[in-house]
Amino acid sequence: MRILLTNDDGIRSPGLWSAARALQQVGQVCVVAPDRDQSGVGTAMTLLRVLRAHEAPSPVEGVVAYAVEGTPADCVVLATGSLFPEPFDLVVSGINHGANMGVDVFVSGTVGAALHGLWRGISSVAISVEAVGDGVRYETASRAARALAKALSAPSVPRPLLLNVNLPDLKPAQPIEVAITTVGPLAYAPTVQRGQDGRRTHYWISHKHNEEINAGAAEGTDIWAVRNQRISITPLQPHFSGNSSAPVFTALAGEIAAELTRD
Ligand code: MN
């Protein structure tokens, strides 16, 4: 099994290499990751400047690594389109420092990279661990990534699939429960801080957990699962079209056409 491993925290992130070590036990791992933290860039691709990729030192024997001066999506595009001639069977994105849950999956670079994998017909897994305090435990998440890689390679599993996996901060020896979940509400509430630097005003968006929303997240959602100490696996379906035959939209189309005809 050939596994493309990327992330959005950057090539020096311990979560990336923890995953590389575990995944190398079940397949051939190629690491292509941003050269710096690219958290929050979603599915963005770099189109207005050239991209450079440098072969980077790899702390895991047998794993080739490239650092890309771009986004997580760029990493997947370069890896599948140019850096490696052989196709990949799986894309793993992570392990991210901090959970990626609720509708923030659209903001997450970790999930963004996995989406690019899926769009290229490759089963993809985004995997993140809840950050509690300073330390983040990657051990269980790495084992989960390895277990998922094995499970997804079974011939009976349809492909491509996209899974968004989030782990709570599980203590060693804590019992493991896994829940298949849905996408919860906005898990982070961005707040804007306004400040002065010299004579100029700046704004800083800080992306903080919204405890109130998290506490009220419905049972069965990713946020609920992680809050209740379960490993959350959310199958994502990226074709998120609304109901195009709903009367409200038919009426809207008629109104727009009528308005434009009158002008
Ligand atoms: Mn990140």
GROMACS .gro file of C-alpha atoms and ligand atoms in nm:
model
  264
    1MET     CA    1   0.000   0.000   0.000
    2ARG     CA    2   0.134   0.342  -0.096
    3ILE     CA    3   0.041   0.615   0.152
    4LEU     CA    4   0.077   0.988   0.095
    5LEU     CA    5   0.111   1.162   0.431
    6THR     CA    6   0.062   1.535   0.464
    7ASN     CA    7  -0.062   1.782   0.726
    8ASP     CA    8  -0.130   2.149   0.781
    9ASP     CA    9   0.088   2.204   1.089
   10GLY     CA   10   0.404   2.187   0.882
   11ILE     CA   11   0.679   1.932   0.819
   12ARG     CA   12   0.834   1.975   1.164
   13SER     CA   13   0.514   1.885   1.347
   14PRO     CA   14   0.553   1.589   1.585
   15GLY     CA   15   0.204   1.463   1.490
   16LEU     CA   16   0.314   1.414   1.129
   17TRP     CA   17   0.614   1.201   1.222
   18SER     CA   18   0.424   1.005   1.483
   19ALA     CA   19   0.180   0.909   1.205
   20ALA     CA   20   0.469   0.836   0.963
   21ARG     CA   21   0.621   0.588   1.209
   22ALA     CA   22   0.292   0.402   1.258
   23LEU     CA   23   0.188   0.404   0.893
   24GLN     CA   24   0.528   0.281   0.776
   25GLN     CA   25   0.441  -0.049   0.945
   26VAL     CA   26   0.152  -0.108   0.702
   27GLY     CA   27   0.268   0.056   0.379
   28GLN     CA   28   0.518   0.268   0.191
   29VAL     CA   29   0.489   0.621   0.330
   30CYS     CA   30   0.579   0.935   0.131
   31VAL     CA   31   0.564   1.261   0.326
   32VAL     CA   32   0.484   1.583   0.142
   33ALA     CA   33   0.401   1.860   0.387
   34PRO     CA   34   0.401   2.240   0.403
   35ASP     CA   35   0.733   2.393   0.511
   36ARG     CA   36   0.550   2.592   0.782
   37ASP     CA   37   0.223   2.600   0.974
   38GLN     CA   38  -0.066   2.631   0.730
   39SER     CA   39  -0.351   2.571   0.973
   40GLY     CA   40  -0.682   2.719   0.865
   41VAL     CA   41  -0.614   2.744   0.492
   42GLY     CA   42  -0.884   2.491   0.402
   43THR     CA   43  -0.867   2.365   0.044
   44ALA     CA   44  -0.671   2.667  -0.088
   45MET     CA   45  -0.424   2.614  -0.373
   46THR     CA   46  -0.141   2.846  -0.471
   47LEU     CA   47  -0.202   2.975  -0.823
   48LEU     CA   48  -0.037   3.318  -0.833
   49ARG     CA   49   0.325   3.223  -0.774
   50VAL     CA   50   0.557   2.930  -0.843
   51LEU     CA   51   0.586   2.653  -0.588
   52ARG     CA   52   0.907   2.496  -0.467
   53ALA     CA   53   0.947   2.155  -0.303
   54HIS     CA   54   1.266   2.059  -0.121
   55GLU     CA   55   1.361   1.709  -0.019
   56ALA     CA   56   1.364   1.726   0.361
   57PRO     CA   57   1.542   1.517   0.623
   58SER     CA   58   1.322   1.232   0.741
   59PRO     CA   59   1.352   1.096   1.095
   60VAL     CA   60   1.179   0.773   0.987
   61GLU     CA   61   1.388   0.521   0.798
   62GLY     CA   62   1.256   0.441   0.452
   63VAL     CA   63   1.028   0.746   0.437
   64VAL     CA   64   1.101   1.007   0.170
   65ALA     CA   65   0.996   1.359   0.265
   66TYR     CA   66   0.940   1.683   0.077
   67ALA     CA   67   0.871   2.026   0.225
   68VAL     CA   68   0.654   2.243   0.001
   69GLU     CA   69   0.641   2.623   0.012
   70GLY     CA   70   0.264   2.608  -0.011
   71THR     CA   71  -0.062   2.483   0.131
   72PRO     CA   72  -0.165   2.129   0.231
   73ALA     CA   73  -0.370   2.114  -0.090
   74ASP     CA   74  -0.061   2.211  -0.290
   75CYS     CA   75   0.120   1.918  -0.126
   76VAL     CA   76  -0.142   1.670  -0.246
   77VAL     CA   77  -0.152   1.824  -0.593
   78LEU     CA   78   0.228   1.813  -0.629
   79ALA     CA   79   0.265   1.466  -0.479
   80THR     CA   80   0.002   1.307  -0.702
   81GLY     CA   81   0.074   1.516  -1.011
   82SER     CA   82   0.452   1.541  -1.024
   83LEU     CA   83   0.674   1.432  -0.735
   84PHE     CA   84   0.590   1.062  -0.742
   85PRO     CA   85   0.518   0.873  -1.064
   86GLU     CA   86   0.342   0.582  -0.892
   87PRO     CA   87  -0.017   0.630  -0.770
   88PHE     CA   88  -0.116   0.639  -0.404
   89ASP     CA   89  -0.372   0.409  -0.242
   90LEU     CA   90  -0.440   0.636   0.054
   91VAL     CA   91  -0.393   0.997   0.164
   92VAL     CA   92  -0.354   1.061   0.536
   93SER     CA   93  -0.359   1.420   0.659
   94GLY     CA   94  -0.240   1.487   1.014
   95ILE     CA   95  -0.208   1.417   1.290
   96ASN     CA   96  -0.329   1.768   1.355
   97HIS     CA   97  -0.262   1.950   1.680
   98GLY     CA   98  -0.619   2.029   1.783
   99ALA     CA   99  -0.953   1.881   1.683
  100ASN     CA  100  -1.117   1.966   1.349
  101MET     CA  101  -1.487   1.931   1.410
  102GLY     CA  102  -1.820   2.082   1.322
  103VAL     CA  103  -1.855   2.305   1.018
  104ASP     CA  104  -1.498   2.422   1.077
  105VAL     CA  105  -1.400   2.124   0.861
  106PHE     CA  106  -1.433   2.375   0.575
  107VAL     CA  107  -1.161   2.592   0.730
  108SER     CA  108  -0.927   2.311   0.826
  109GLY     CA  109  -0.617   2.263   0.613
  110THR     CA  110  -0.598   1.908   0.748
  111VAL     CA  111  -0.940   1.827   0.603
  112GLY     CA  112  -0.865   2.043   0.296
  113ALA     CA  113  -0.574   1.818   0.198
  114ALA     CA  114  -0.789   1.509   0.247
  115LEU     CA  115  -1.058   1.658   0.021
  116HIS     CA  116  -0.798   1.703  -0.253
  117GLY     CA  117  -0.708   1.336  -0.212
  118LEU     CA  118  -1.072   1.236  -0.247
  119TRP     CA  119  -1.119   1.457  -0.555
  120ARG     CA  120  -0.834   1.261  -0.714
  121GLY     CA  121  -1.013   0.933  -0.650
  122ILE     CA  122  -0.797   0.834  -0.350
  123SER     CA  123  -0.947   0.731  -0.016
  124SER     CA  124  -0.840   0.994   0.235
  125VAL     CA  125  -0.831   1.029   0.611
  126ALA     CA  126  -0.796   1.356   0.803
  127ILE     CA  127  -0.693   1.287   1.162
  128SER     CA  128  -0.669   1.528   1.453
  129VAL     CA  129  -0.624   1.515   1.830
  130GLU     CA  130  -0.789   1.743   2.079
  131ALA     CA  131  -0.531   1.974   2.233
  132VAL     CA  132  -0.569   2.000   2.608
  133GLY     CA  133  -0.316   2.223   2.777
  134ASP     CA  134   0.031   2.227   2.622
  135GLY     CA  135   0.085   1.861   2.552
  136VAL     CA  136  -0.085   1.663   2.277
  137ARG     CA  137  -0.080   1.285   2.289
  138TYR     CA  138  -0.029   1.145   1.939
  139GLU     CA  139   0.026   0.779   2.032
  140THR     CA  140  -0.336   0.656   2.016
  141ALA     CA  141  -0.408   0.866   1.707
  142SER     CA  142  -0.106   0.713   1.531
  143ARG     CA  143  -0.233   0.366   1.611
  144ALA     CA  144  -0.578   0.472   1.490
  145ALA     CA  145  -0.427   0.598   1.162
  146ARG     CA  146  -0.252   0.265   1.114
  147ALA     CA  147  -0.571   0.070   1.193
  148LEU     CA  148  -0.769   0.285   0.949
  149ALA     CA  149  -0.509   0.240   0.674
  150LYS     CA  150  -0.534  -0.136   0.718
  151ALA     CA  151  -0.914  -0.135   0.730
  152LEU     CA  152  -0.954   0.090   0.424
  153SER     CA  153  -0.723  -0.129   0.214
  154ALA     CA  154  -0.960  -0.428   0.245
  155PRO     CA  155  -1.103  -0.515  -0.098
  156SER     CA  156  -1.458  -0.510   0.041
  157VAL     CA  157  -1.434  -0.140   0.133
  158PRO     CA  158  -1.570   0.092  -0.140
  159ARG     CA  159  -1.343   0.373  -0.256
  160PRO     CA  160  -1.276   0.652  -0.255
  161LEU     CA  161  -1.395   0.733   0.099
  162LEU     CA  162  -1.326   1.045   0.301
  163LEU     CA  163  -1.312   1.014   0.678
  164ASN     CA  164  -1.259   1.295   0.926
  165VAL     CA  165  -1.124   1.145   1.247
  166ASN     CA  166  -1.097   1.327   1.579
  167LEU     CA  167  -0.960   1.190   1.902
  168PRO     CA  168  -1.020   1.321   2.251
  169ASP     CA  169  -0.717   1.359   2.476
  170LEU     CA  170  -0.726   0.995   2.588
  171LYS     CA  171  -0.523   0.908   2.894
  172PRO     CA  172  -0.310   0.595   2.871
  173ALA     CA  173  -0.517   0.287   2.962
  174GLN     CA  174  -0.844   0.475   2.911
  175PRO     CA  175  -1.105   0.249   2.744
  176ILE     CA  176  -1.138   0.310   2.369
  177GLU     CA  177  -1.480   0.377   2.221
  178VAL     CA  178  -1.533   0.469   1.857
  179ALA     CA  179  -1.839   0.651   1.725
  180ILE     CA  180  -1.939   0.705   1.363
  181THR     CA  181  -2.063   1.062   1.364
  182THR     CA  182  -2.209   1.352   1.168
  183VAL     CA  183  -2.069   1.703   1.130
  184GLY     CA  184  -2.165   1.916   1.429
  185PRO     CA  185  -2.227   2.292   1.456
  186LEU     CA  186  -1.958   2.562   1.442
  187ALA     CA  187  -1.716   2.435   1.706
  188TYR     CA  188  -1.498   2.744   1.716
  189ALA     CA  189  -1.627   3.093   1.760
  190PRO     CA  190  -1.389   3.332   1.588
  191THR     CA  191  -1.355   3.653   1.780
  192VAL     CA  192  -1.193   3.961   1.635
  193GLN     CA  193  -0.952   4.156   1.849
  194ARG     CA  194  -0.878   4.509   1.742
  195GLY     CA  195  -0.545   4.662   1.832
  196GLN     CA  196  -0.304   4.943   1.746
  197ASP     CA  197   0.045   4.910   1.609
  198GLY     CA  198   0.199   5.253   1.589
  199ARG     CA  199  -0.059   5.471   1.415
  200ARG     CA  200  -0.230   5.186   1.241
  201THR     CA  201  -0.517   4.960   1.341
  202HIS     CA  202  -0.495   4.586   1.305
  203TYR     CA  203  -0.740   4.301   1.352
  204TRP     CA  204  -0.662   3.956   1.481
  205ILE     CA  205  -0.905   3.670   1.432
  206SER     CA  206  -0.864   3.428   1.717
  207HIS     CA  207  -1.017   3.090   1.661
  208LYS     CA  208  -1.130   2.965   1.999
  209HIS     CA  209  -1.351   2.678   2.107
  210ASN     CA  210  -1.703   2.793   2.177
  211GLU     CA  211  -1.778   2.608   2.498
  212GLU     CA  212  -2.148   2.692   2.494
  213ILE     CA  213  -2.203   2.550   2.145
  214ASN     CA  214  -1.983   2.250   2.222
  215ALA     CA  215  -2.186   2.169   2.532
  216GLY     CA  216  -2.507   2.179   2.330
  217ALA     CA  217  -2.385   1.975   2.031
  218ALA     CA  218  -2.640   1.704   1.951
  219GLU     CA  219  -2.573   1.341   2.030
  220GLY     CA  220  -2.420   1.167   1.731
  221THR     CA  221  -2.216   1.466   1.615
  222ASP     CA  222  -1.835   1.476   1.608
  223ILE     CA  223  -1.827   1.742   1.882
  224TRP     CA  224  -2.052   1.535   2.108
  225ALA     CA  225  -1.837   1.225   2.056
  226VAL     CA  226  -1.506   1.392   2.143
  227ARG     CA  227  -1.666   1.569   2.437
  228ASN     CA  228  -1.777   1.229   2.562
  229GLN     CA  229  -1.429   1.078   2.528
  230ARG     CA  230  -1.502   0.880   2.211
  231ILE     CA  231  -1.294   0.861   1.896
  232SER     CA  232  -1.507   1.027   1.629
  233ILE     CA  233  -1.506   0.905   1.269
  234THR     CA  234  -1.714   1.125   1.040
  235PRO     CA  235  -1.770   1.010   0.684
  236LEU     CA  236  -1.770   1.328   0.474
  237GLN     CA  237  -1.964   1.372   0.154
  238PRO     CA  238  -1.822   1.672  -0.027
  239HIS     CA  239  -2.110   1.715  -0.274
  240PHE     CA  240  -2.308   1.934  -0.042
  241SER     CA  241  -2.570   2.065  -0.288
  242GLY     CA  242  -2.895   2.184  -0.135
  243ASN     CA  243  -3.238   2.065  -0.248
  244SER     CA  244  -3.254   2.224  -0.595
  245SER     CA  245  -3.618   2.122  -0.647
  246ALA     CA  246  -3.742   2.296  -0.330
  247PRO     CA  247  -4.022   2.547  -0.412
  248VAL     CA  248  -3.829   2.836  -0.250
  249PHE     CA  249  -3.555   2.805  -0.511
  250THR     CA  250  -3.795   2.755  -0.804
  251ALA     CA  251  -3.969   3.077  -0.697
  252LEU     CA  252  -3.632   3.251  -0.660
  253ALA     CA  253  -3.529   3.152  -1.015
  254GLY     CA  254  -3.861   3.288  -1.149
  255GLU     CA  255  -3.821   3.616  -0.960
  256ILE     CA  256  -3.464   3.673  -1.081
  257ALA     CA  257  -3.558   3.596  -1.442
  258ALA     CA  258  -3.861   3.830  -1.420
  259GLU     CA  259  -3.657   4.111  -1.262
  260LEU     CA  260  -3.383   4.084  -1.527
  261THR     CA  261  -3.643   4.073  -1.809
  262ARG     CA  262  -3.805   4.396  -1.678
  263ASP     CA  263  -3.472   4.582  -1.681
  264MN      MN  264  -0.326   2.249   1.206
   0.00000   0.00000   0.00000
